[in-house]
Structure formats: structure tokens, C-alpha cells
Amino acid sequence: GTHALPRNVHETQARFAGGNYVGPEGGFPTPLVPPLPPVPVKFPRARLNQRFAVLLLRSTYEVVDAMDFIPMDKFQVKFWKLRQSEYESYVLQYYPLKPKQGELSDPLYFDFISFAQYATISKEIPDAAKVFTEKLGVEGEEQVVRRAPELKDNAALPGALSLRVGEQVYDTLVNGFEDAVFNGPAPCKNPDFEFAIDGIRKLMQVFVDNGYCLQVTFSDIQNEGNTKGSFKMRVEGPATLWGAAALASRRCIVTNEFTAMTVAAYLRASGFTHSSYGYRYTETFIEEAWKIE
């Protein structure tokens, strides 16, 4: 299918700012000074379902591969180097807690590895090549890769990546992943605000049930005539809490806000073409402010 970006969906990268919503929803300006690096998350978070954690990382990797803006052998090396350079300081921050290296169900480790994946993507997008050679398989056979014309502008890559990762995650939550079944809600047959809110609640329950966060609460739900409205959604203790704030403090151009990307995909599949959101973070939660048109 096509991946044309609807108006307002990820048109500008949403940013964290101290207590304010920023990004598309509400029109708050991007702060001139980036937020401070985040403090370590010291309260206990849920253990992730291993399959769910793999699904989030793999969806991101497969989207990067399909968008053809970097040879994947080069991406793997850059990802590895960034992990190597950052991991020791991350572990020191958390002492005496110790991330279980390589264990994706451990929220301390998942938070780091997801951050590293998105930090690598963010570094590579500005200078991304439009044509490159890529090594394939164990033989190292080379092939020439050309980026699709609709993605030729590097400035379009962050929004397209968010859109596609959301679509892939949502599709998998509805249709399953390997032999895992997640029971994600089907989209609305026609755009209906109340039905959509019910669907988003069910979608977020999938994230809770799989240990991605402790709970998701909704507030300020405003139905503005069946096909329009707004709401706020608070994601308590997400597995990406440190990493999302770390990406913001470094002014990274992509973010690993999986709940927002997946809600956006659900809304598009339900026929809401002009949804947008902004978000803020604290030391315990990420809150998203959504506008549906």
C-alpha cells in the first residue's frame, strides 16, 4: 500500500518540554533549549512479554530496511558502536540496580536498547544516501539499492518512519506475530469518535497486558460531533520512559513513542485522516494530548 503522509500526522516531530505539550497538537513551540538528560527510573516497572519486546524492535528494524536510506550492514555496525559507547555510563547511572544485558523482557535493558536503536536512526537520517550498495547474506554479495521517489527528501524520513512503524506494530497486534496472538482491536468501520476511544482503550490494554507499561489512563475526553474530538492519555511507567526523555534531551529527530505511533495507525485505519498529538513527560509517565479531526 501507499504511505502518503496525511496532513498533520507527524508533520512536525513532537518534542518533550518541561510540563508543556509540544508538537502538532496545541501548537506549542519547540523549546530553544533541549530538556535536561533524564534521571534513572528507580521505581519498579513491569517485565515485558519477550515476544512483544521483539515485535517493537523488529518492526523498527524492518521499517528502516524497507525505507532504503542506509545499508543494513552499515546500520548494524553503527547500532553496535553506539551501544558500546553508551552502555557503561547507562549501567553506572542505575547502580546498584543492574540491567540484564541481552534480556529484552527486563525493562531496564529494553529501555536502553530501544533508545540506542532510535538514537542510531536519528544520527543516520540527516546524511542518508539515496543510492548505495548493500552487502547481502554470509557471502557478502553486493546489490545496488535506490530509495523510493516519495522518500527522496531526507526531511520526509522521520515522519514516514513513525507512520510505518505504527502501521506495522498495529497490524501485528491485530493479526498476530509468529505464534503469538495479541487480540488488538479491529479498526472502526466508519469514523466514530466514541467507538474510536473504546478501540484505543482496548489497544492500550494490549500494551499493559504485555508489560510495556503499568497502566494507561484517559482524561479530558471531548466528543466534538462524532467524527472529531480530543483526549489525553497518560502512559504510566512505560518501558521507554528513560529512553524517550534521553532522545528528547539530545534533540533526536525520531522518537520511540510506540503507544503514540500505534494509536495514530489505529486512527488512520479507522478513517480519521487528520489526527495529531503532542506529549510531555515526567519521571513516572508520558502523557499524550490527542486531537482527532
Tab-separated table of C-alpha atoms in Angstrom, residues 4-284:
chain	number	residue	atom	x	y	z
A	4	ALA	CA	1.485	9.090	1.829
A	5	LEU	CA	1.565	11.237	4.959
A	6	PRO	CA	-1.842	12.697	5.818
A	7	ARG	CA	-1.847	16.361	6.775
A	8	ASN	CA	-0.852	16.974	10.399
A	9	VAL	CA	0.126	13.384	11.163
A	10	HIS	CA	3.705	13.607	12.379
A	11	GLU	CA	4.049	16.769	10.315
A	12	THR	CA	6.454	18.089	12.913
A	13	GLN	CA	8.276	15.870	15.355
A	14	ALA	CA	6.601	16.171	18.736
A	15	ARG	CA	9.032	17.209	21.459
A	16	PHE	CA	9.183	16.932	25.231
A	17	ALA	CA	9.324	20.139	27.228
A	18	GLY	CA	9.076	20.793	30.945
A	19	GLY	CA	5.388	20.289	31.632
A	20	ASN	CA	4.131	21.644	28.282
A	21	TYR	CA	2.648	19.828	25.355
A	22	VAL	CA	4.673	20.456	22.255
A	23	GLY	CA	4.480	19.301	18.674
A	24	PRO	CA	1.483	19.236	16.321
A	25	GLU	CA	-1.274	19.302	18.961
A	26	GLY	CA	-1.783	22.668	20.613
A	27	GLY	CA	0.889	24.492	18.619
A	28	PHE	CA	3.395	24.819	21.453
A	29	PRO	CA	6.798	25.862	20.124
A	30	THR	CA	9.789	23.567	20.309
A	31	PRO	CA	11.880	24.739	23.285
A	32	LEU	CA	15.059	26.575	22.304
A	33	VAL	CA	16.983	24.721	24.997
A	34	PRO	CA	16.535	20.947	24.985
A	35	PRO	CA	15.369	19.341	28.222
A	36	LEU	CA	17.983	18.020	30.634
A	37	PRO	CA	19.065	14.381	30.376
A	38	PRO	CA	16.606	12.161	32.239
A	39	VAL	CA	17.122	10.795	35.716
A	40	PRO	CA	17.242	6.985	36.044
A	41	VAL	CA	13.904	5.216	36.506
A	42	LYS	CA	14.231	3.775	40.013
A	43	PHE	CA	10.660	2.566	40.622
A	44	PRO	CA	9.778	-0.998	39.553
A	45	ARG	CA	8.318	-1.369	36.081
A	46	ALA	CA	6.611	-4.410	34.585
A	47	ARG	CA	8.560	-7.168	32.859
A	48	LEU	CA	7.846	-7.174	29.142
A	49	ASN	CA	6.473	-10.127	27.263
A	50	GLN	CA	9.569	-11.209	25.275
A	51	ARG	CA	7.573	-11.550	22.029
A	52	PHE	CA	6.124	-8.062	22.437
A	53	ALA	CA	9.579	-6.558	23.035
A	54	VAL	CA	10.957	-8.351	19.955
A	55	LEU	CA	7.974	-7.152	17.904
A	56	LEU	CA	8.717	-3.480	18.728
A	57	LEU	CA	12.436	-3.727	17.947
A	58	ARG	CA	11.955	-5.865	14.848
A	59	SER	CA	9.174	-3.660	13.428
A	60	THR	CA	11.519	-0.673	13.688
A	61	TYR	CA	14.412	-2.587	12.087
A	62	GLU	CA	12.249	-3.886	9.220
A	63	VAL	CA	10.873	-0.404	8.503
A	64	VAL	CA	14.409	1.042	8.387
A	65	ASP	CA	15.382	-1.759	5.988
A	66	ALA	CA	12.328	-1.218	3.741
A	67	MET	CA	12.823	2.572	3.567
A	68	ASP	CA	16.265	2.127	1.948
A	69	PHE	CA	18.129	5.078	3.426
A	70	ILE	CA	21.125	3.176	4.827
A	71	PRO	CA	22.808	-0.162	4.002
A	72	MET	CA	21.666	-2.540	6.739
A	73	ASP	CA	25.177	-3.944	7.233
A	74	LYS	CA	26.335	-0.365	7.951
A	75	PHE	CA	23.320	0.251	10.218
A	76	GLN	CA	24.148	-2.856	12.269
A	77	VAL	CA	27.730	-1.638	12.795
A	78	LYS	CA	26.591	1.890	13.779
A	79	PHE	CA	23.976	0.449	16.153
A	80	TRP	CA	26.587	-1.803	17.767
A	81	LYS	CA	29.088	1.065	18.156
A	82	LEU	CA	26.510	3.358	19.744
A	83	ARG	CA	25.515	0.627	22.206
A	84	GLN	CA	29.164	0.052	23.093
A	85	SER	CA	29.828	3.746	23.673
A	86	GLU	CA	26.725	4.365	25.797
A	87	TYR	CA	26.172	1.194	27.805
A	88	GLU	CA	28.742	1.631	30.569
A	89	SER	CA	27.513	5.095	31.563
A	90	TYR	CA	23.914	3.814	31.463
A	91	VAL	CA	24.748	0.936	33.820
A	92	LEU	CA	26.579	3.320	36.186
A	93	GLN	CA	23.504	5.562	36.382
A	94	TYR	CA	21.418	2.638	37.593
A	95	TYR	CA	23.829	1.211	40.180
A	96	PRO	CA	23.067	-0.750	42.369
A	97	LEU	CA	20.275	-1.879	40.001
A	98	LYS	CA	21.748	-3.845	37.141
A	99	PRO	CA	20.199	-4.183	33.666
A	100	LYS	CA	20.199	-7.806	32.496
A	101	GLN	CA	22.201	-7.400	29.282
A	102	GLY	CA	20.556	-9.085	26.292
A	103	GLU	CA	17.300	-9.786	28.174
A	104	LEU	CA	14.572	-7.884	26.348
A	105	SER	CA	11.942	-8.680	28.988
A	106	ASP	CA	13.948	-6.615	31.518
A	107	PRO	CA	12.590	-3.034	31.284
A	108	LEU	CA	15.996	-1.564	32.220
A	109	TYR	CA	17.653	-3.320	29.294
A	110	PHE	CA	14.777	-2.785	26.839
A	111	ASP	CA	14.729	0.949	27.655
A	112	PHE	CA	18.410	1.167	26.738
A	113	ILE	CA	18.320	-0.960	23.581
A	114	SER	CA	15.255	0.827	22.167
A	115	PHE	CA	16.884	4.203	22.900
A	116	ALA	CA	20.068	3.046	21.128
A	117	GLN	CA	18.116	1.884	18.073
A	118	TYR	CA	16.302	5.217	17.675
A	119	ALA	CA	19.403	7.296	18.505
A	120	THR	CA	21.243	5.448	15.694
A	121	ILE	CA	18.395	6.068	13.229
A	122	SER	CA	18.314	9.737	14.233
A	123	LYS	CA	22.049	10.129	13.599
A	124	GLU	CA	21.907	8.480	10.181
A	125	ILE	CA	18.840	10.184	8.657
A	126	PRO	CA	20.307	13.691	8.018
A	127	ASP	CA	23.072	12.347	5.738
A	128	ALA	CA	21.142	9.368	4.379
A	129	ALA	CA	22.147	8.194	0.887
A	130	LYS	CA	19.599	7.927	-1.927
A	131	VAL	CA	21.580	5.220	-3.759
A	132	PHE	CA	24.019	2.806	-2.116
A	133	THR	CA	25.428	-0.703	-2.279
A	134	GLU	CA	24.412	-3.184	0.398
A	135	LYS	CA	26.027	-6.485	1.316
A	136	LEU	CA	23.694	-9.456	1.499
A	137	GLY	CA	23.939	-12.705	3.407
A	138	VAL	CA	27.006	-14.613	4.538
A	139	GLU	CA	28.607	-14.426	1.098
A	140	GLY	CA	28.631	-10.623	1.270
A	141	GLU	CA	27.170	-10.335	-2.211
A	142	GLU	CA	26.559	-6.673	-3.109
A	143	GLN	CA	23.456	-5.135	-4.595
A	144	VAL	CA	22.643	-1.551	-5.570
A	145	VAL	CA	19.713	-0.066	-3.627
A	146	ARG	CA	17.748	3.036	-4.654
A	147	ARG	CA	15.384	4.843	-2.319
A	148	ALA	CA	11.739	5.202	-3.432
A	149	PRO	CA	10.975	8.584	-5.079
A	150	GLU	CA	8.358	9.544	-2.441
A	151	LEU	CA	11.080	9.300	0.231
A	152	LYS	CA	13.833	11.089	-1.688
A	153	ASP	CA	13.804	14.088	0.665
A	154	ASN	CA	15.606	13.202	3.917
A	155	ALA	CA	13.319	15.622	5.772
A	156	ALA	CA	10.399	13.270	4.991
A	157	LEU	CA	12.077	10.259	6.608
A	158	PRO	CA	11.293	10.848	10.326
A	159	GLY	CA	7.546	11.225	9.738
A	160	ALA	CA	7.427	8.317	7.304
A	161	LEU	CA	9.330	6.106	9.741
A	162	SER	CA	6.924	6.896	12.618
A	163	LEU	CA	3.955	6.271	10.370
A	164	ARG	CA	5.236	2.931	9.076
A	165	VAL	CA	6.422	1.607	12.440
A	166	GLY	CA	2.978	2.395	13.870
A	167	GLU	CA	1.274	0.603	10.983
A	168	GLN	CA	3.469	-2.460	11.323
A	169	VAL	CA	3.026	-2.708	15.106
A	170	TYR	CA	-0.758	-2.187	14.862
A	171	ASP	CA	-1.108	-4.737	12.059
A	172	THR	CA	0.806	-7.295	14.144
A	173	LEU	CA	-1.260	-6.646	17.272
A	174	VAL	CA	-4.418	-7.350	15.240
A	175	ASN	CA	-3.117	-10.258	13.147
A	176	GLY	CA	-0.519	-11.885	15.406
A	177	PHE	CA	3.254	-12.359	15.324
A	178	GLU	CA	4.738	-15.805	14.679
A	179	ASP	CA	2.557	-17.918	17.005
A	180	ALA	CA	1.756	-15.071	19.432
A	181	VAL	CA	-1.792	-13.659	19.466
A	182	PHE	CA	-2.323	-10.169	20.924
A	183	ASN	CA	-6.061	-9.586	20.266
A	184	GLY	CA	-5.619	-5.984	19.136
A	185	PRO	CA	-8.918	-4.240	18.255
A	186	ALA	CA	-10.058	-4.065	14.648
A	187	PRO	CA	-10.444	-0.514	13.286
A	188	CYS	CA	-13.788	1.332	13.166
A	189	LYS	CA	-15.767	0.547	10.006
A	190	ASN	CA	-16.641	4.265	9.798
A	191	PRO	CA	-15.046	7.188	11.682
A	192	ASP	CA	-16.872	7.386	15.026
A	193	PHE	CA	-15.232	9.175	17.951
A	194	GLU	CA	-16.821	7.153	20.798
A	195	PHE	CA	-16.084	3.860	19.033
A	196	ALA	CA	-12.505	5.017	18.416
A	197	ILE	CA	-11.956	5.888	22.104
A	198	ASP	CA	-13.204	2.415	23.037
A	199	GLY	CA	-10.814	0.895	20.478
A	200	ILE	CA	-7.858	2.942	21.777
A	201	ARG	CA	-8.613	1.785	25.348
A	202	LYS	CA	-8.528	-1.833	24.130
A	203	LEU	CA	-5.346	-1.185	22.156
A	204	MET	CA	-3.604	0.305	25.199
A	205	GLN	CA	-4.744	-2.652	27.309
A	206	VAL	CA	-2.689	-4.856	24.948
A	207	PHE	CA	0.378	-2.743	25.833
A	208	VAL	CA	-0.421	-3.080	29.568
A	209	ASP	CA	-1.087	-6.842	29.348
A	210	ASN	CA	2.289	-7.355	27.660
A	211	GLY	CA	4.235	-5.454	30.311
A	212	TYR	CA	5.026	-2.376	28.198
A	213	CYS	CA	3.626	-0.086	30.915
A	214	LEU	CA	1.904	-0.279	34.295
A	215	GLN	CA	-1.380	1.306	33.224
A	216	VAL	CA	-2.893	3.790	30.764
A	217	THR	CA	-5.479	6.327	31.943
A	218	PHE	CA	-7.659	8.670	29.882
A	219	SER	CA	-8.870	12.182	30.694
A	220	ASP	CA	-10.366	15.329	29.093
A	221	ILE	CA	-12.295	13.264	26.536
A	222	GLN	CA	-14.154	15.773	24.343
A	223	ASN	CA	-16.518	14.487	21.651
A	224	GLU	CA	-16.937	17.325	19.134
A	225	GLY	CA	-19.547	15.884	16.823
A	226	ASN	CA	-18.948	12.175	16.243
A	227	THR	CA	-16.014	12.395	13.847
A	228	LYS	CA	-13.954	14.966	15.803
A	229	GLY	CA	-12.686	15.287	19.312
A	230	SER	CA	-9.745	15.316	21.677
A	231	PHE	CA	-8.451	13.386	24.672
A	232	LYS	CA	-5.415	12.937	26.874
A	233	MET	CA	-3.786	9.604	27.512
A	234	ARG	CA	-1.310	9.005	30.342
A	235	VAL	CA	1.076	6.041	29.933
A	236	GLU	CA	2.343	5.155	33.425
A	237	GLY	CA	5.794	3.610	33.812
A	238	PRO	CA	6.429	2.774	30.139
A	239	ALA	CA	9.399	0.602	29.207
A	240	THR	CA	10.735	3.524	27.135
A	241	LEU	CA	10.481	6.188	29.866
A	242	TRP	CA	14.215	6.892	30.226
A	243	GLY	CA	14.967	6.426	26.519
A	244	ALA	CA	12.194	8.721	25.258
A	245	ALA	CA	13.456	11.511	27.508
A	246	ALA	CA	17.087	10.798	26.548
A	247	LEU	CA	16.195	11.073	22.837
A	248	ALA	CA	14.426	14.387	23.516
A	249	SER	CA	17.352	15.796	25.509
A	250	ARG	CA	19.631	15.064	22.541
A	251	ARG	CA	17.185	16.616	20.073
A	252	CYS	CA	16.874	13.362	18.162
A	253	ILE	CA	14.613	13.615	15.116
A	254	VAL	CA	12.835	10.299	15.721
A	255	THR	CA	11.324	9.021	18.949
A	256	ASN	CA	10.408	5.554	20.216
A	257	GLU	CA	6.913	6.578	21.357
A	258	PHE	CA	5.321	3.235	20.437
A	259	THR	CA	1.934	3.929	22.031
A	260	ALA	CA	1.503	7.158	20.029
A	261	MET	CA	2.676	5.586	16.757
A	262	THR	CA	0.249	2.682	17.203
A	263	VAL	CA	-2.720	4.867	18.187
A	264	ALA	CA	-2.029	7.017	15.095
A	265	ALA	CA	-2.089	3.860	12.919
A	266	TYR	CA	-5.375	2.704	14.509
A	267	LEU	CA	-6.964	6.108	13.847
A	268	ARG	CA	-5.809	6.138	10.206
A	269	ALA	CA	-7.150	2.605	9.703
A	270	SER	CA	-10.446	3.811	11.220
A	271	GLY	CA	-10.763	6.609	8.648
A	272	PHE	CA	-9.559	9.543	10.789
A	273	THR	CA	-7.092	11.140	8.387
A	274	HIS	CA	-6.173	14.250	10.385
A	275	SER	CA	-5.240	13.113	13.873
A	276	SER	CA	-2.315	14.750	15.651
A	277	TYR	CA	-0.731	14.647	19.077
A	278	GLY	CA	1.795	16.261	21.358
A	279	TYR	CA	3.267	14.920	24.548
A	280	ARG	CA	5.039	15.693	27.784
A	281	TYR	CA	6.983	13.501	30.141
A	282	THR	CA	7.635	13.351	33.849
A	283	GLU	CA	9.814	10.988	35.871
A	284	THR	CA	6.968	8.457	36.063
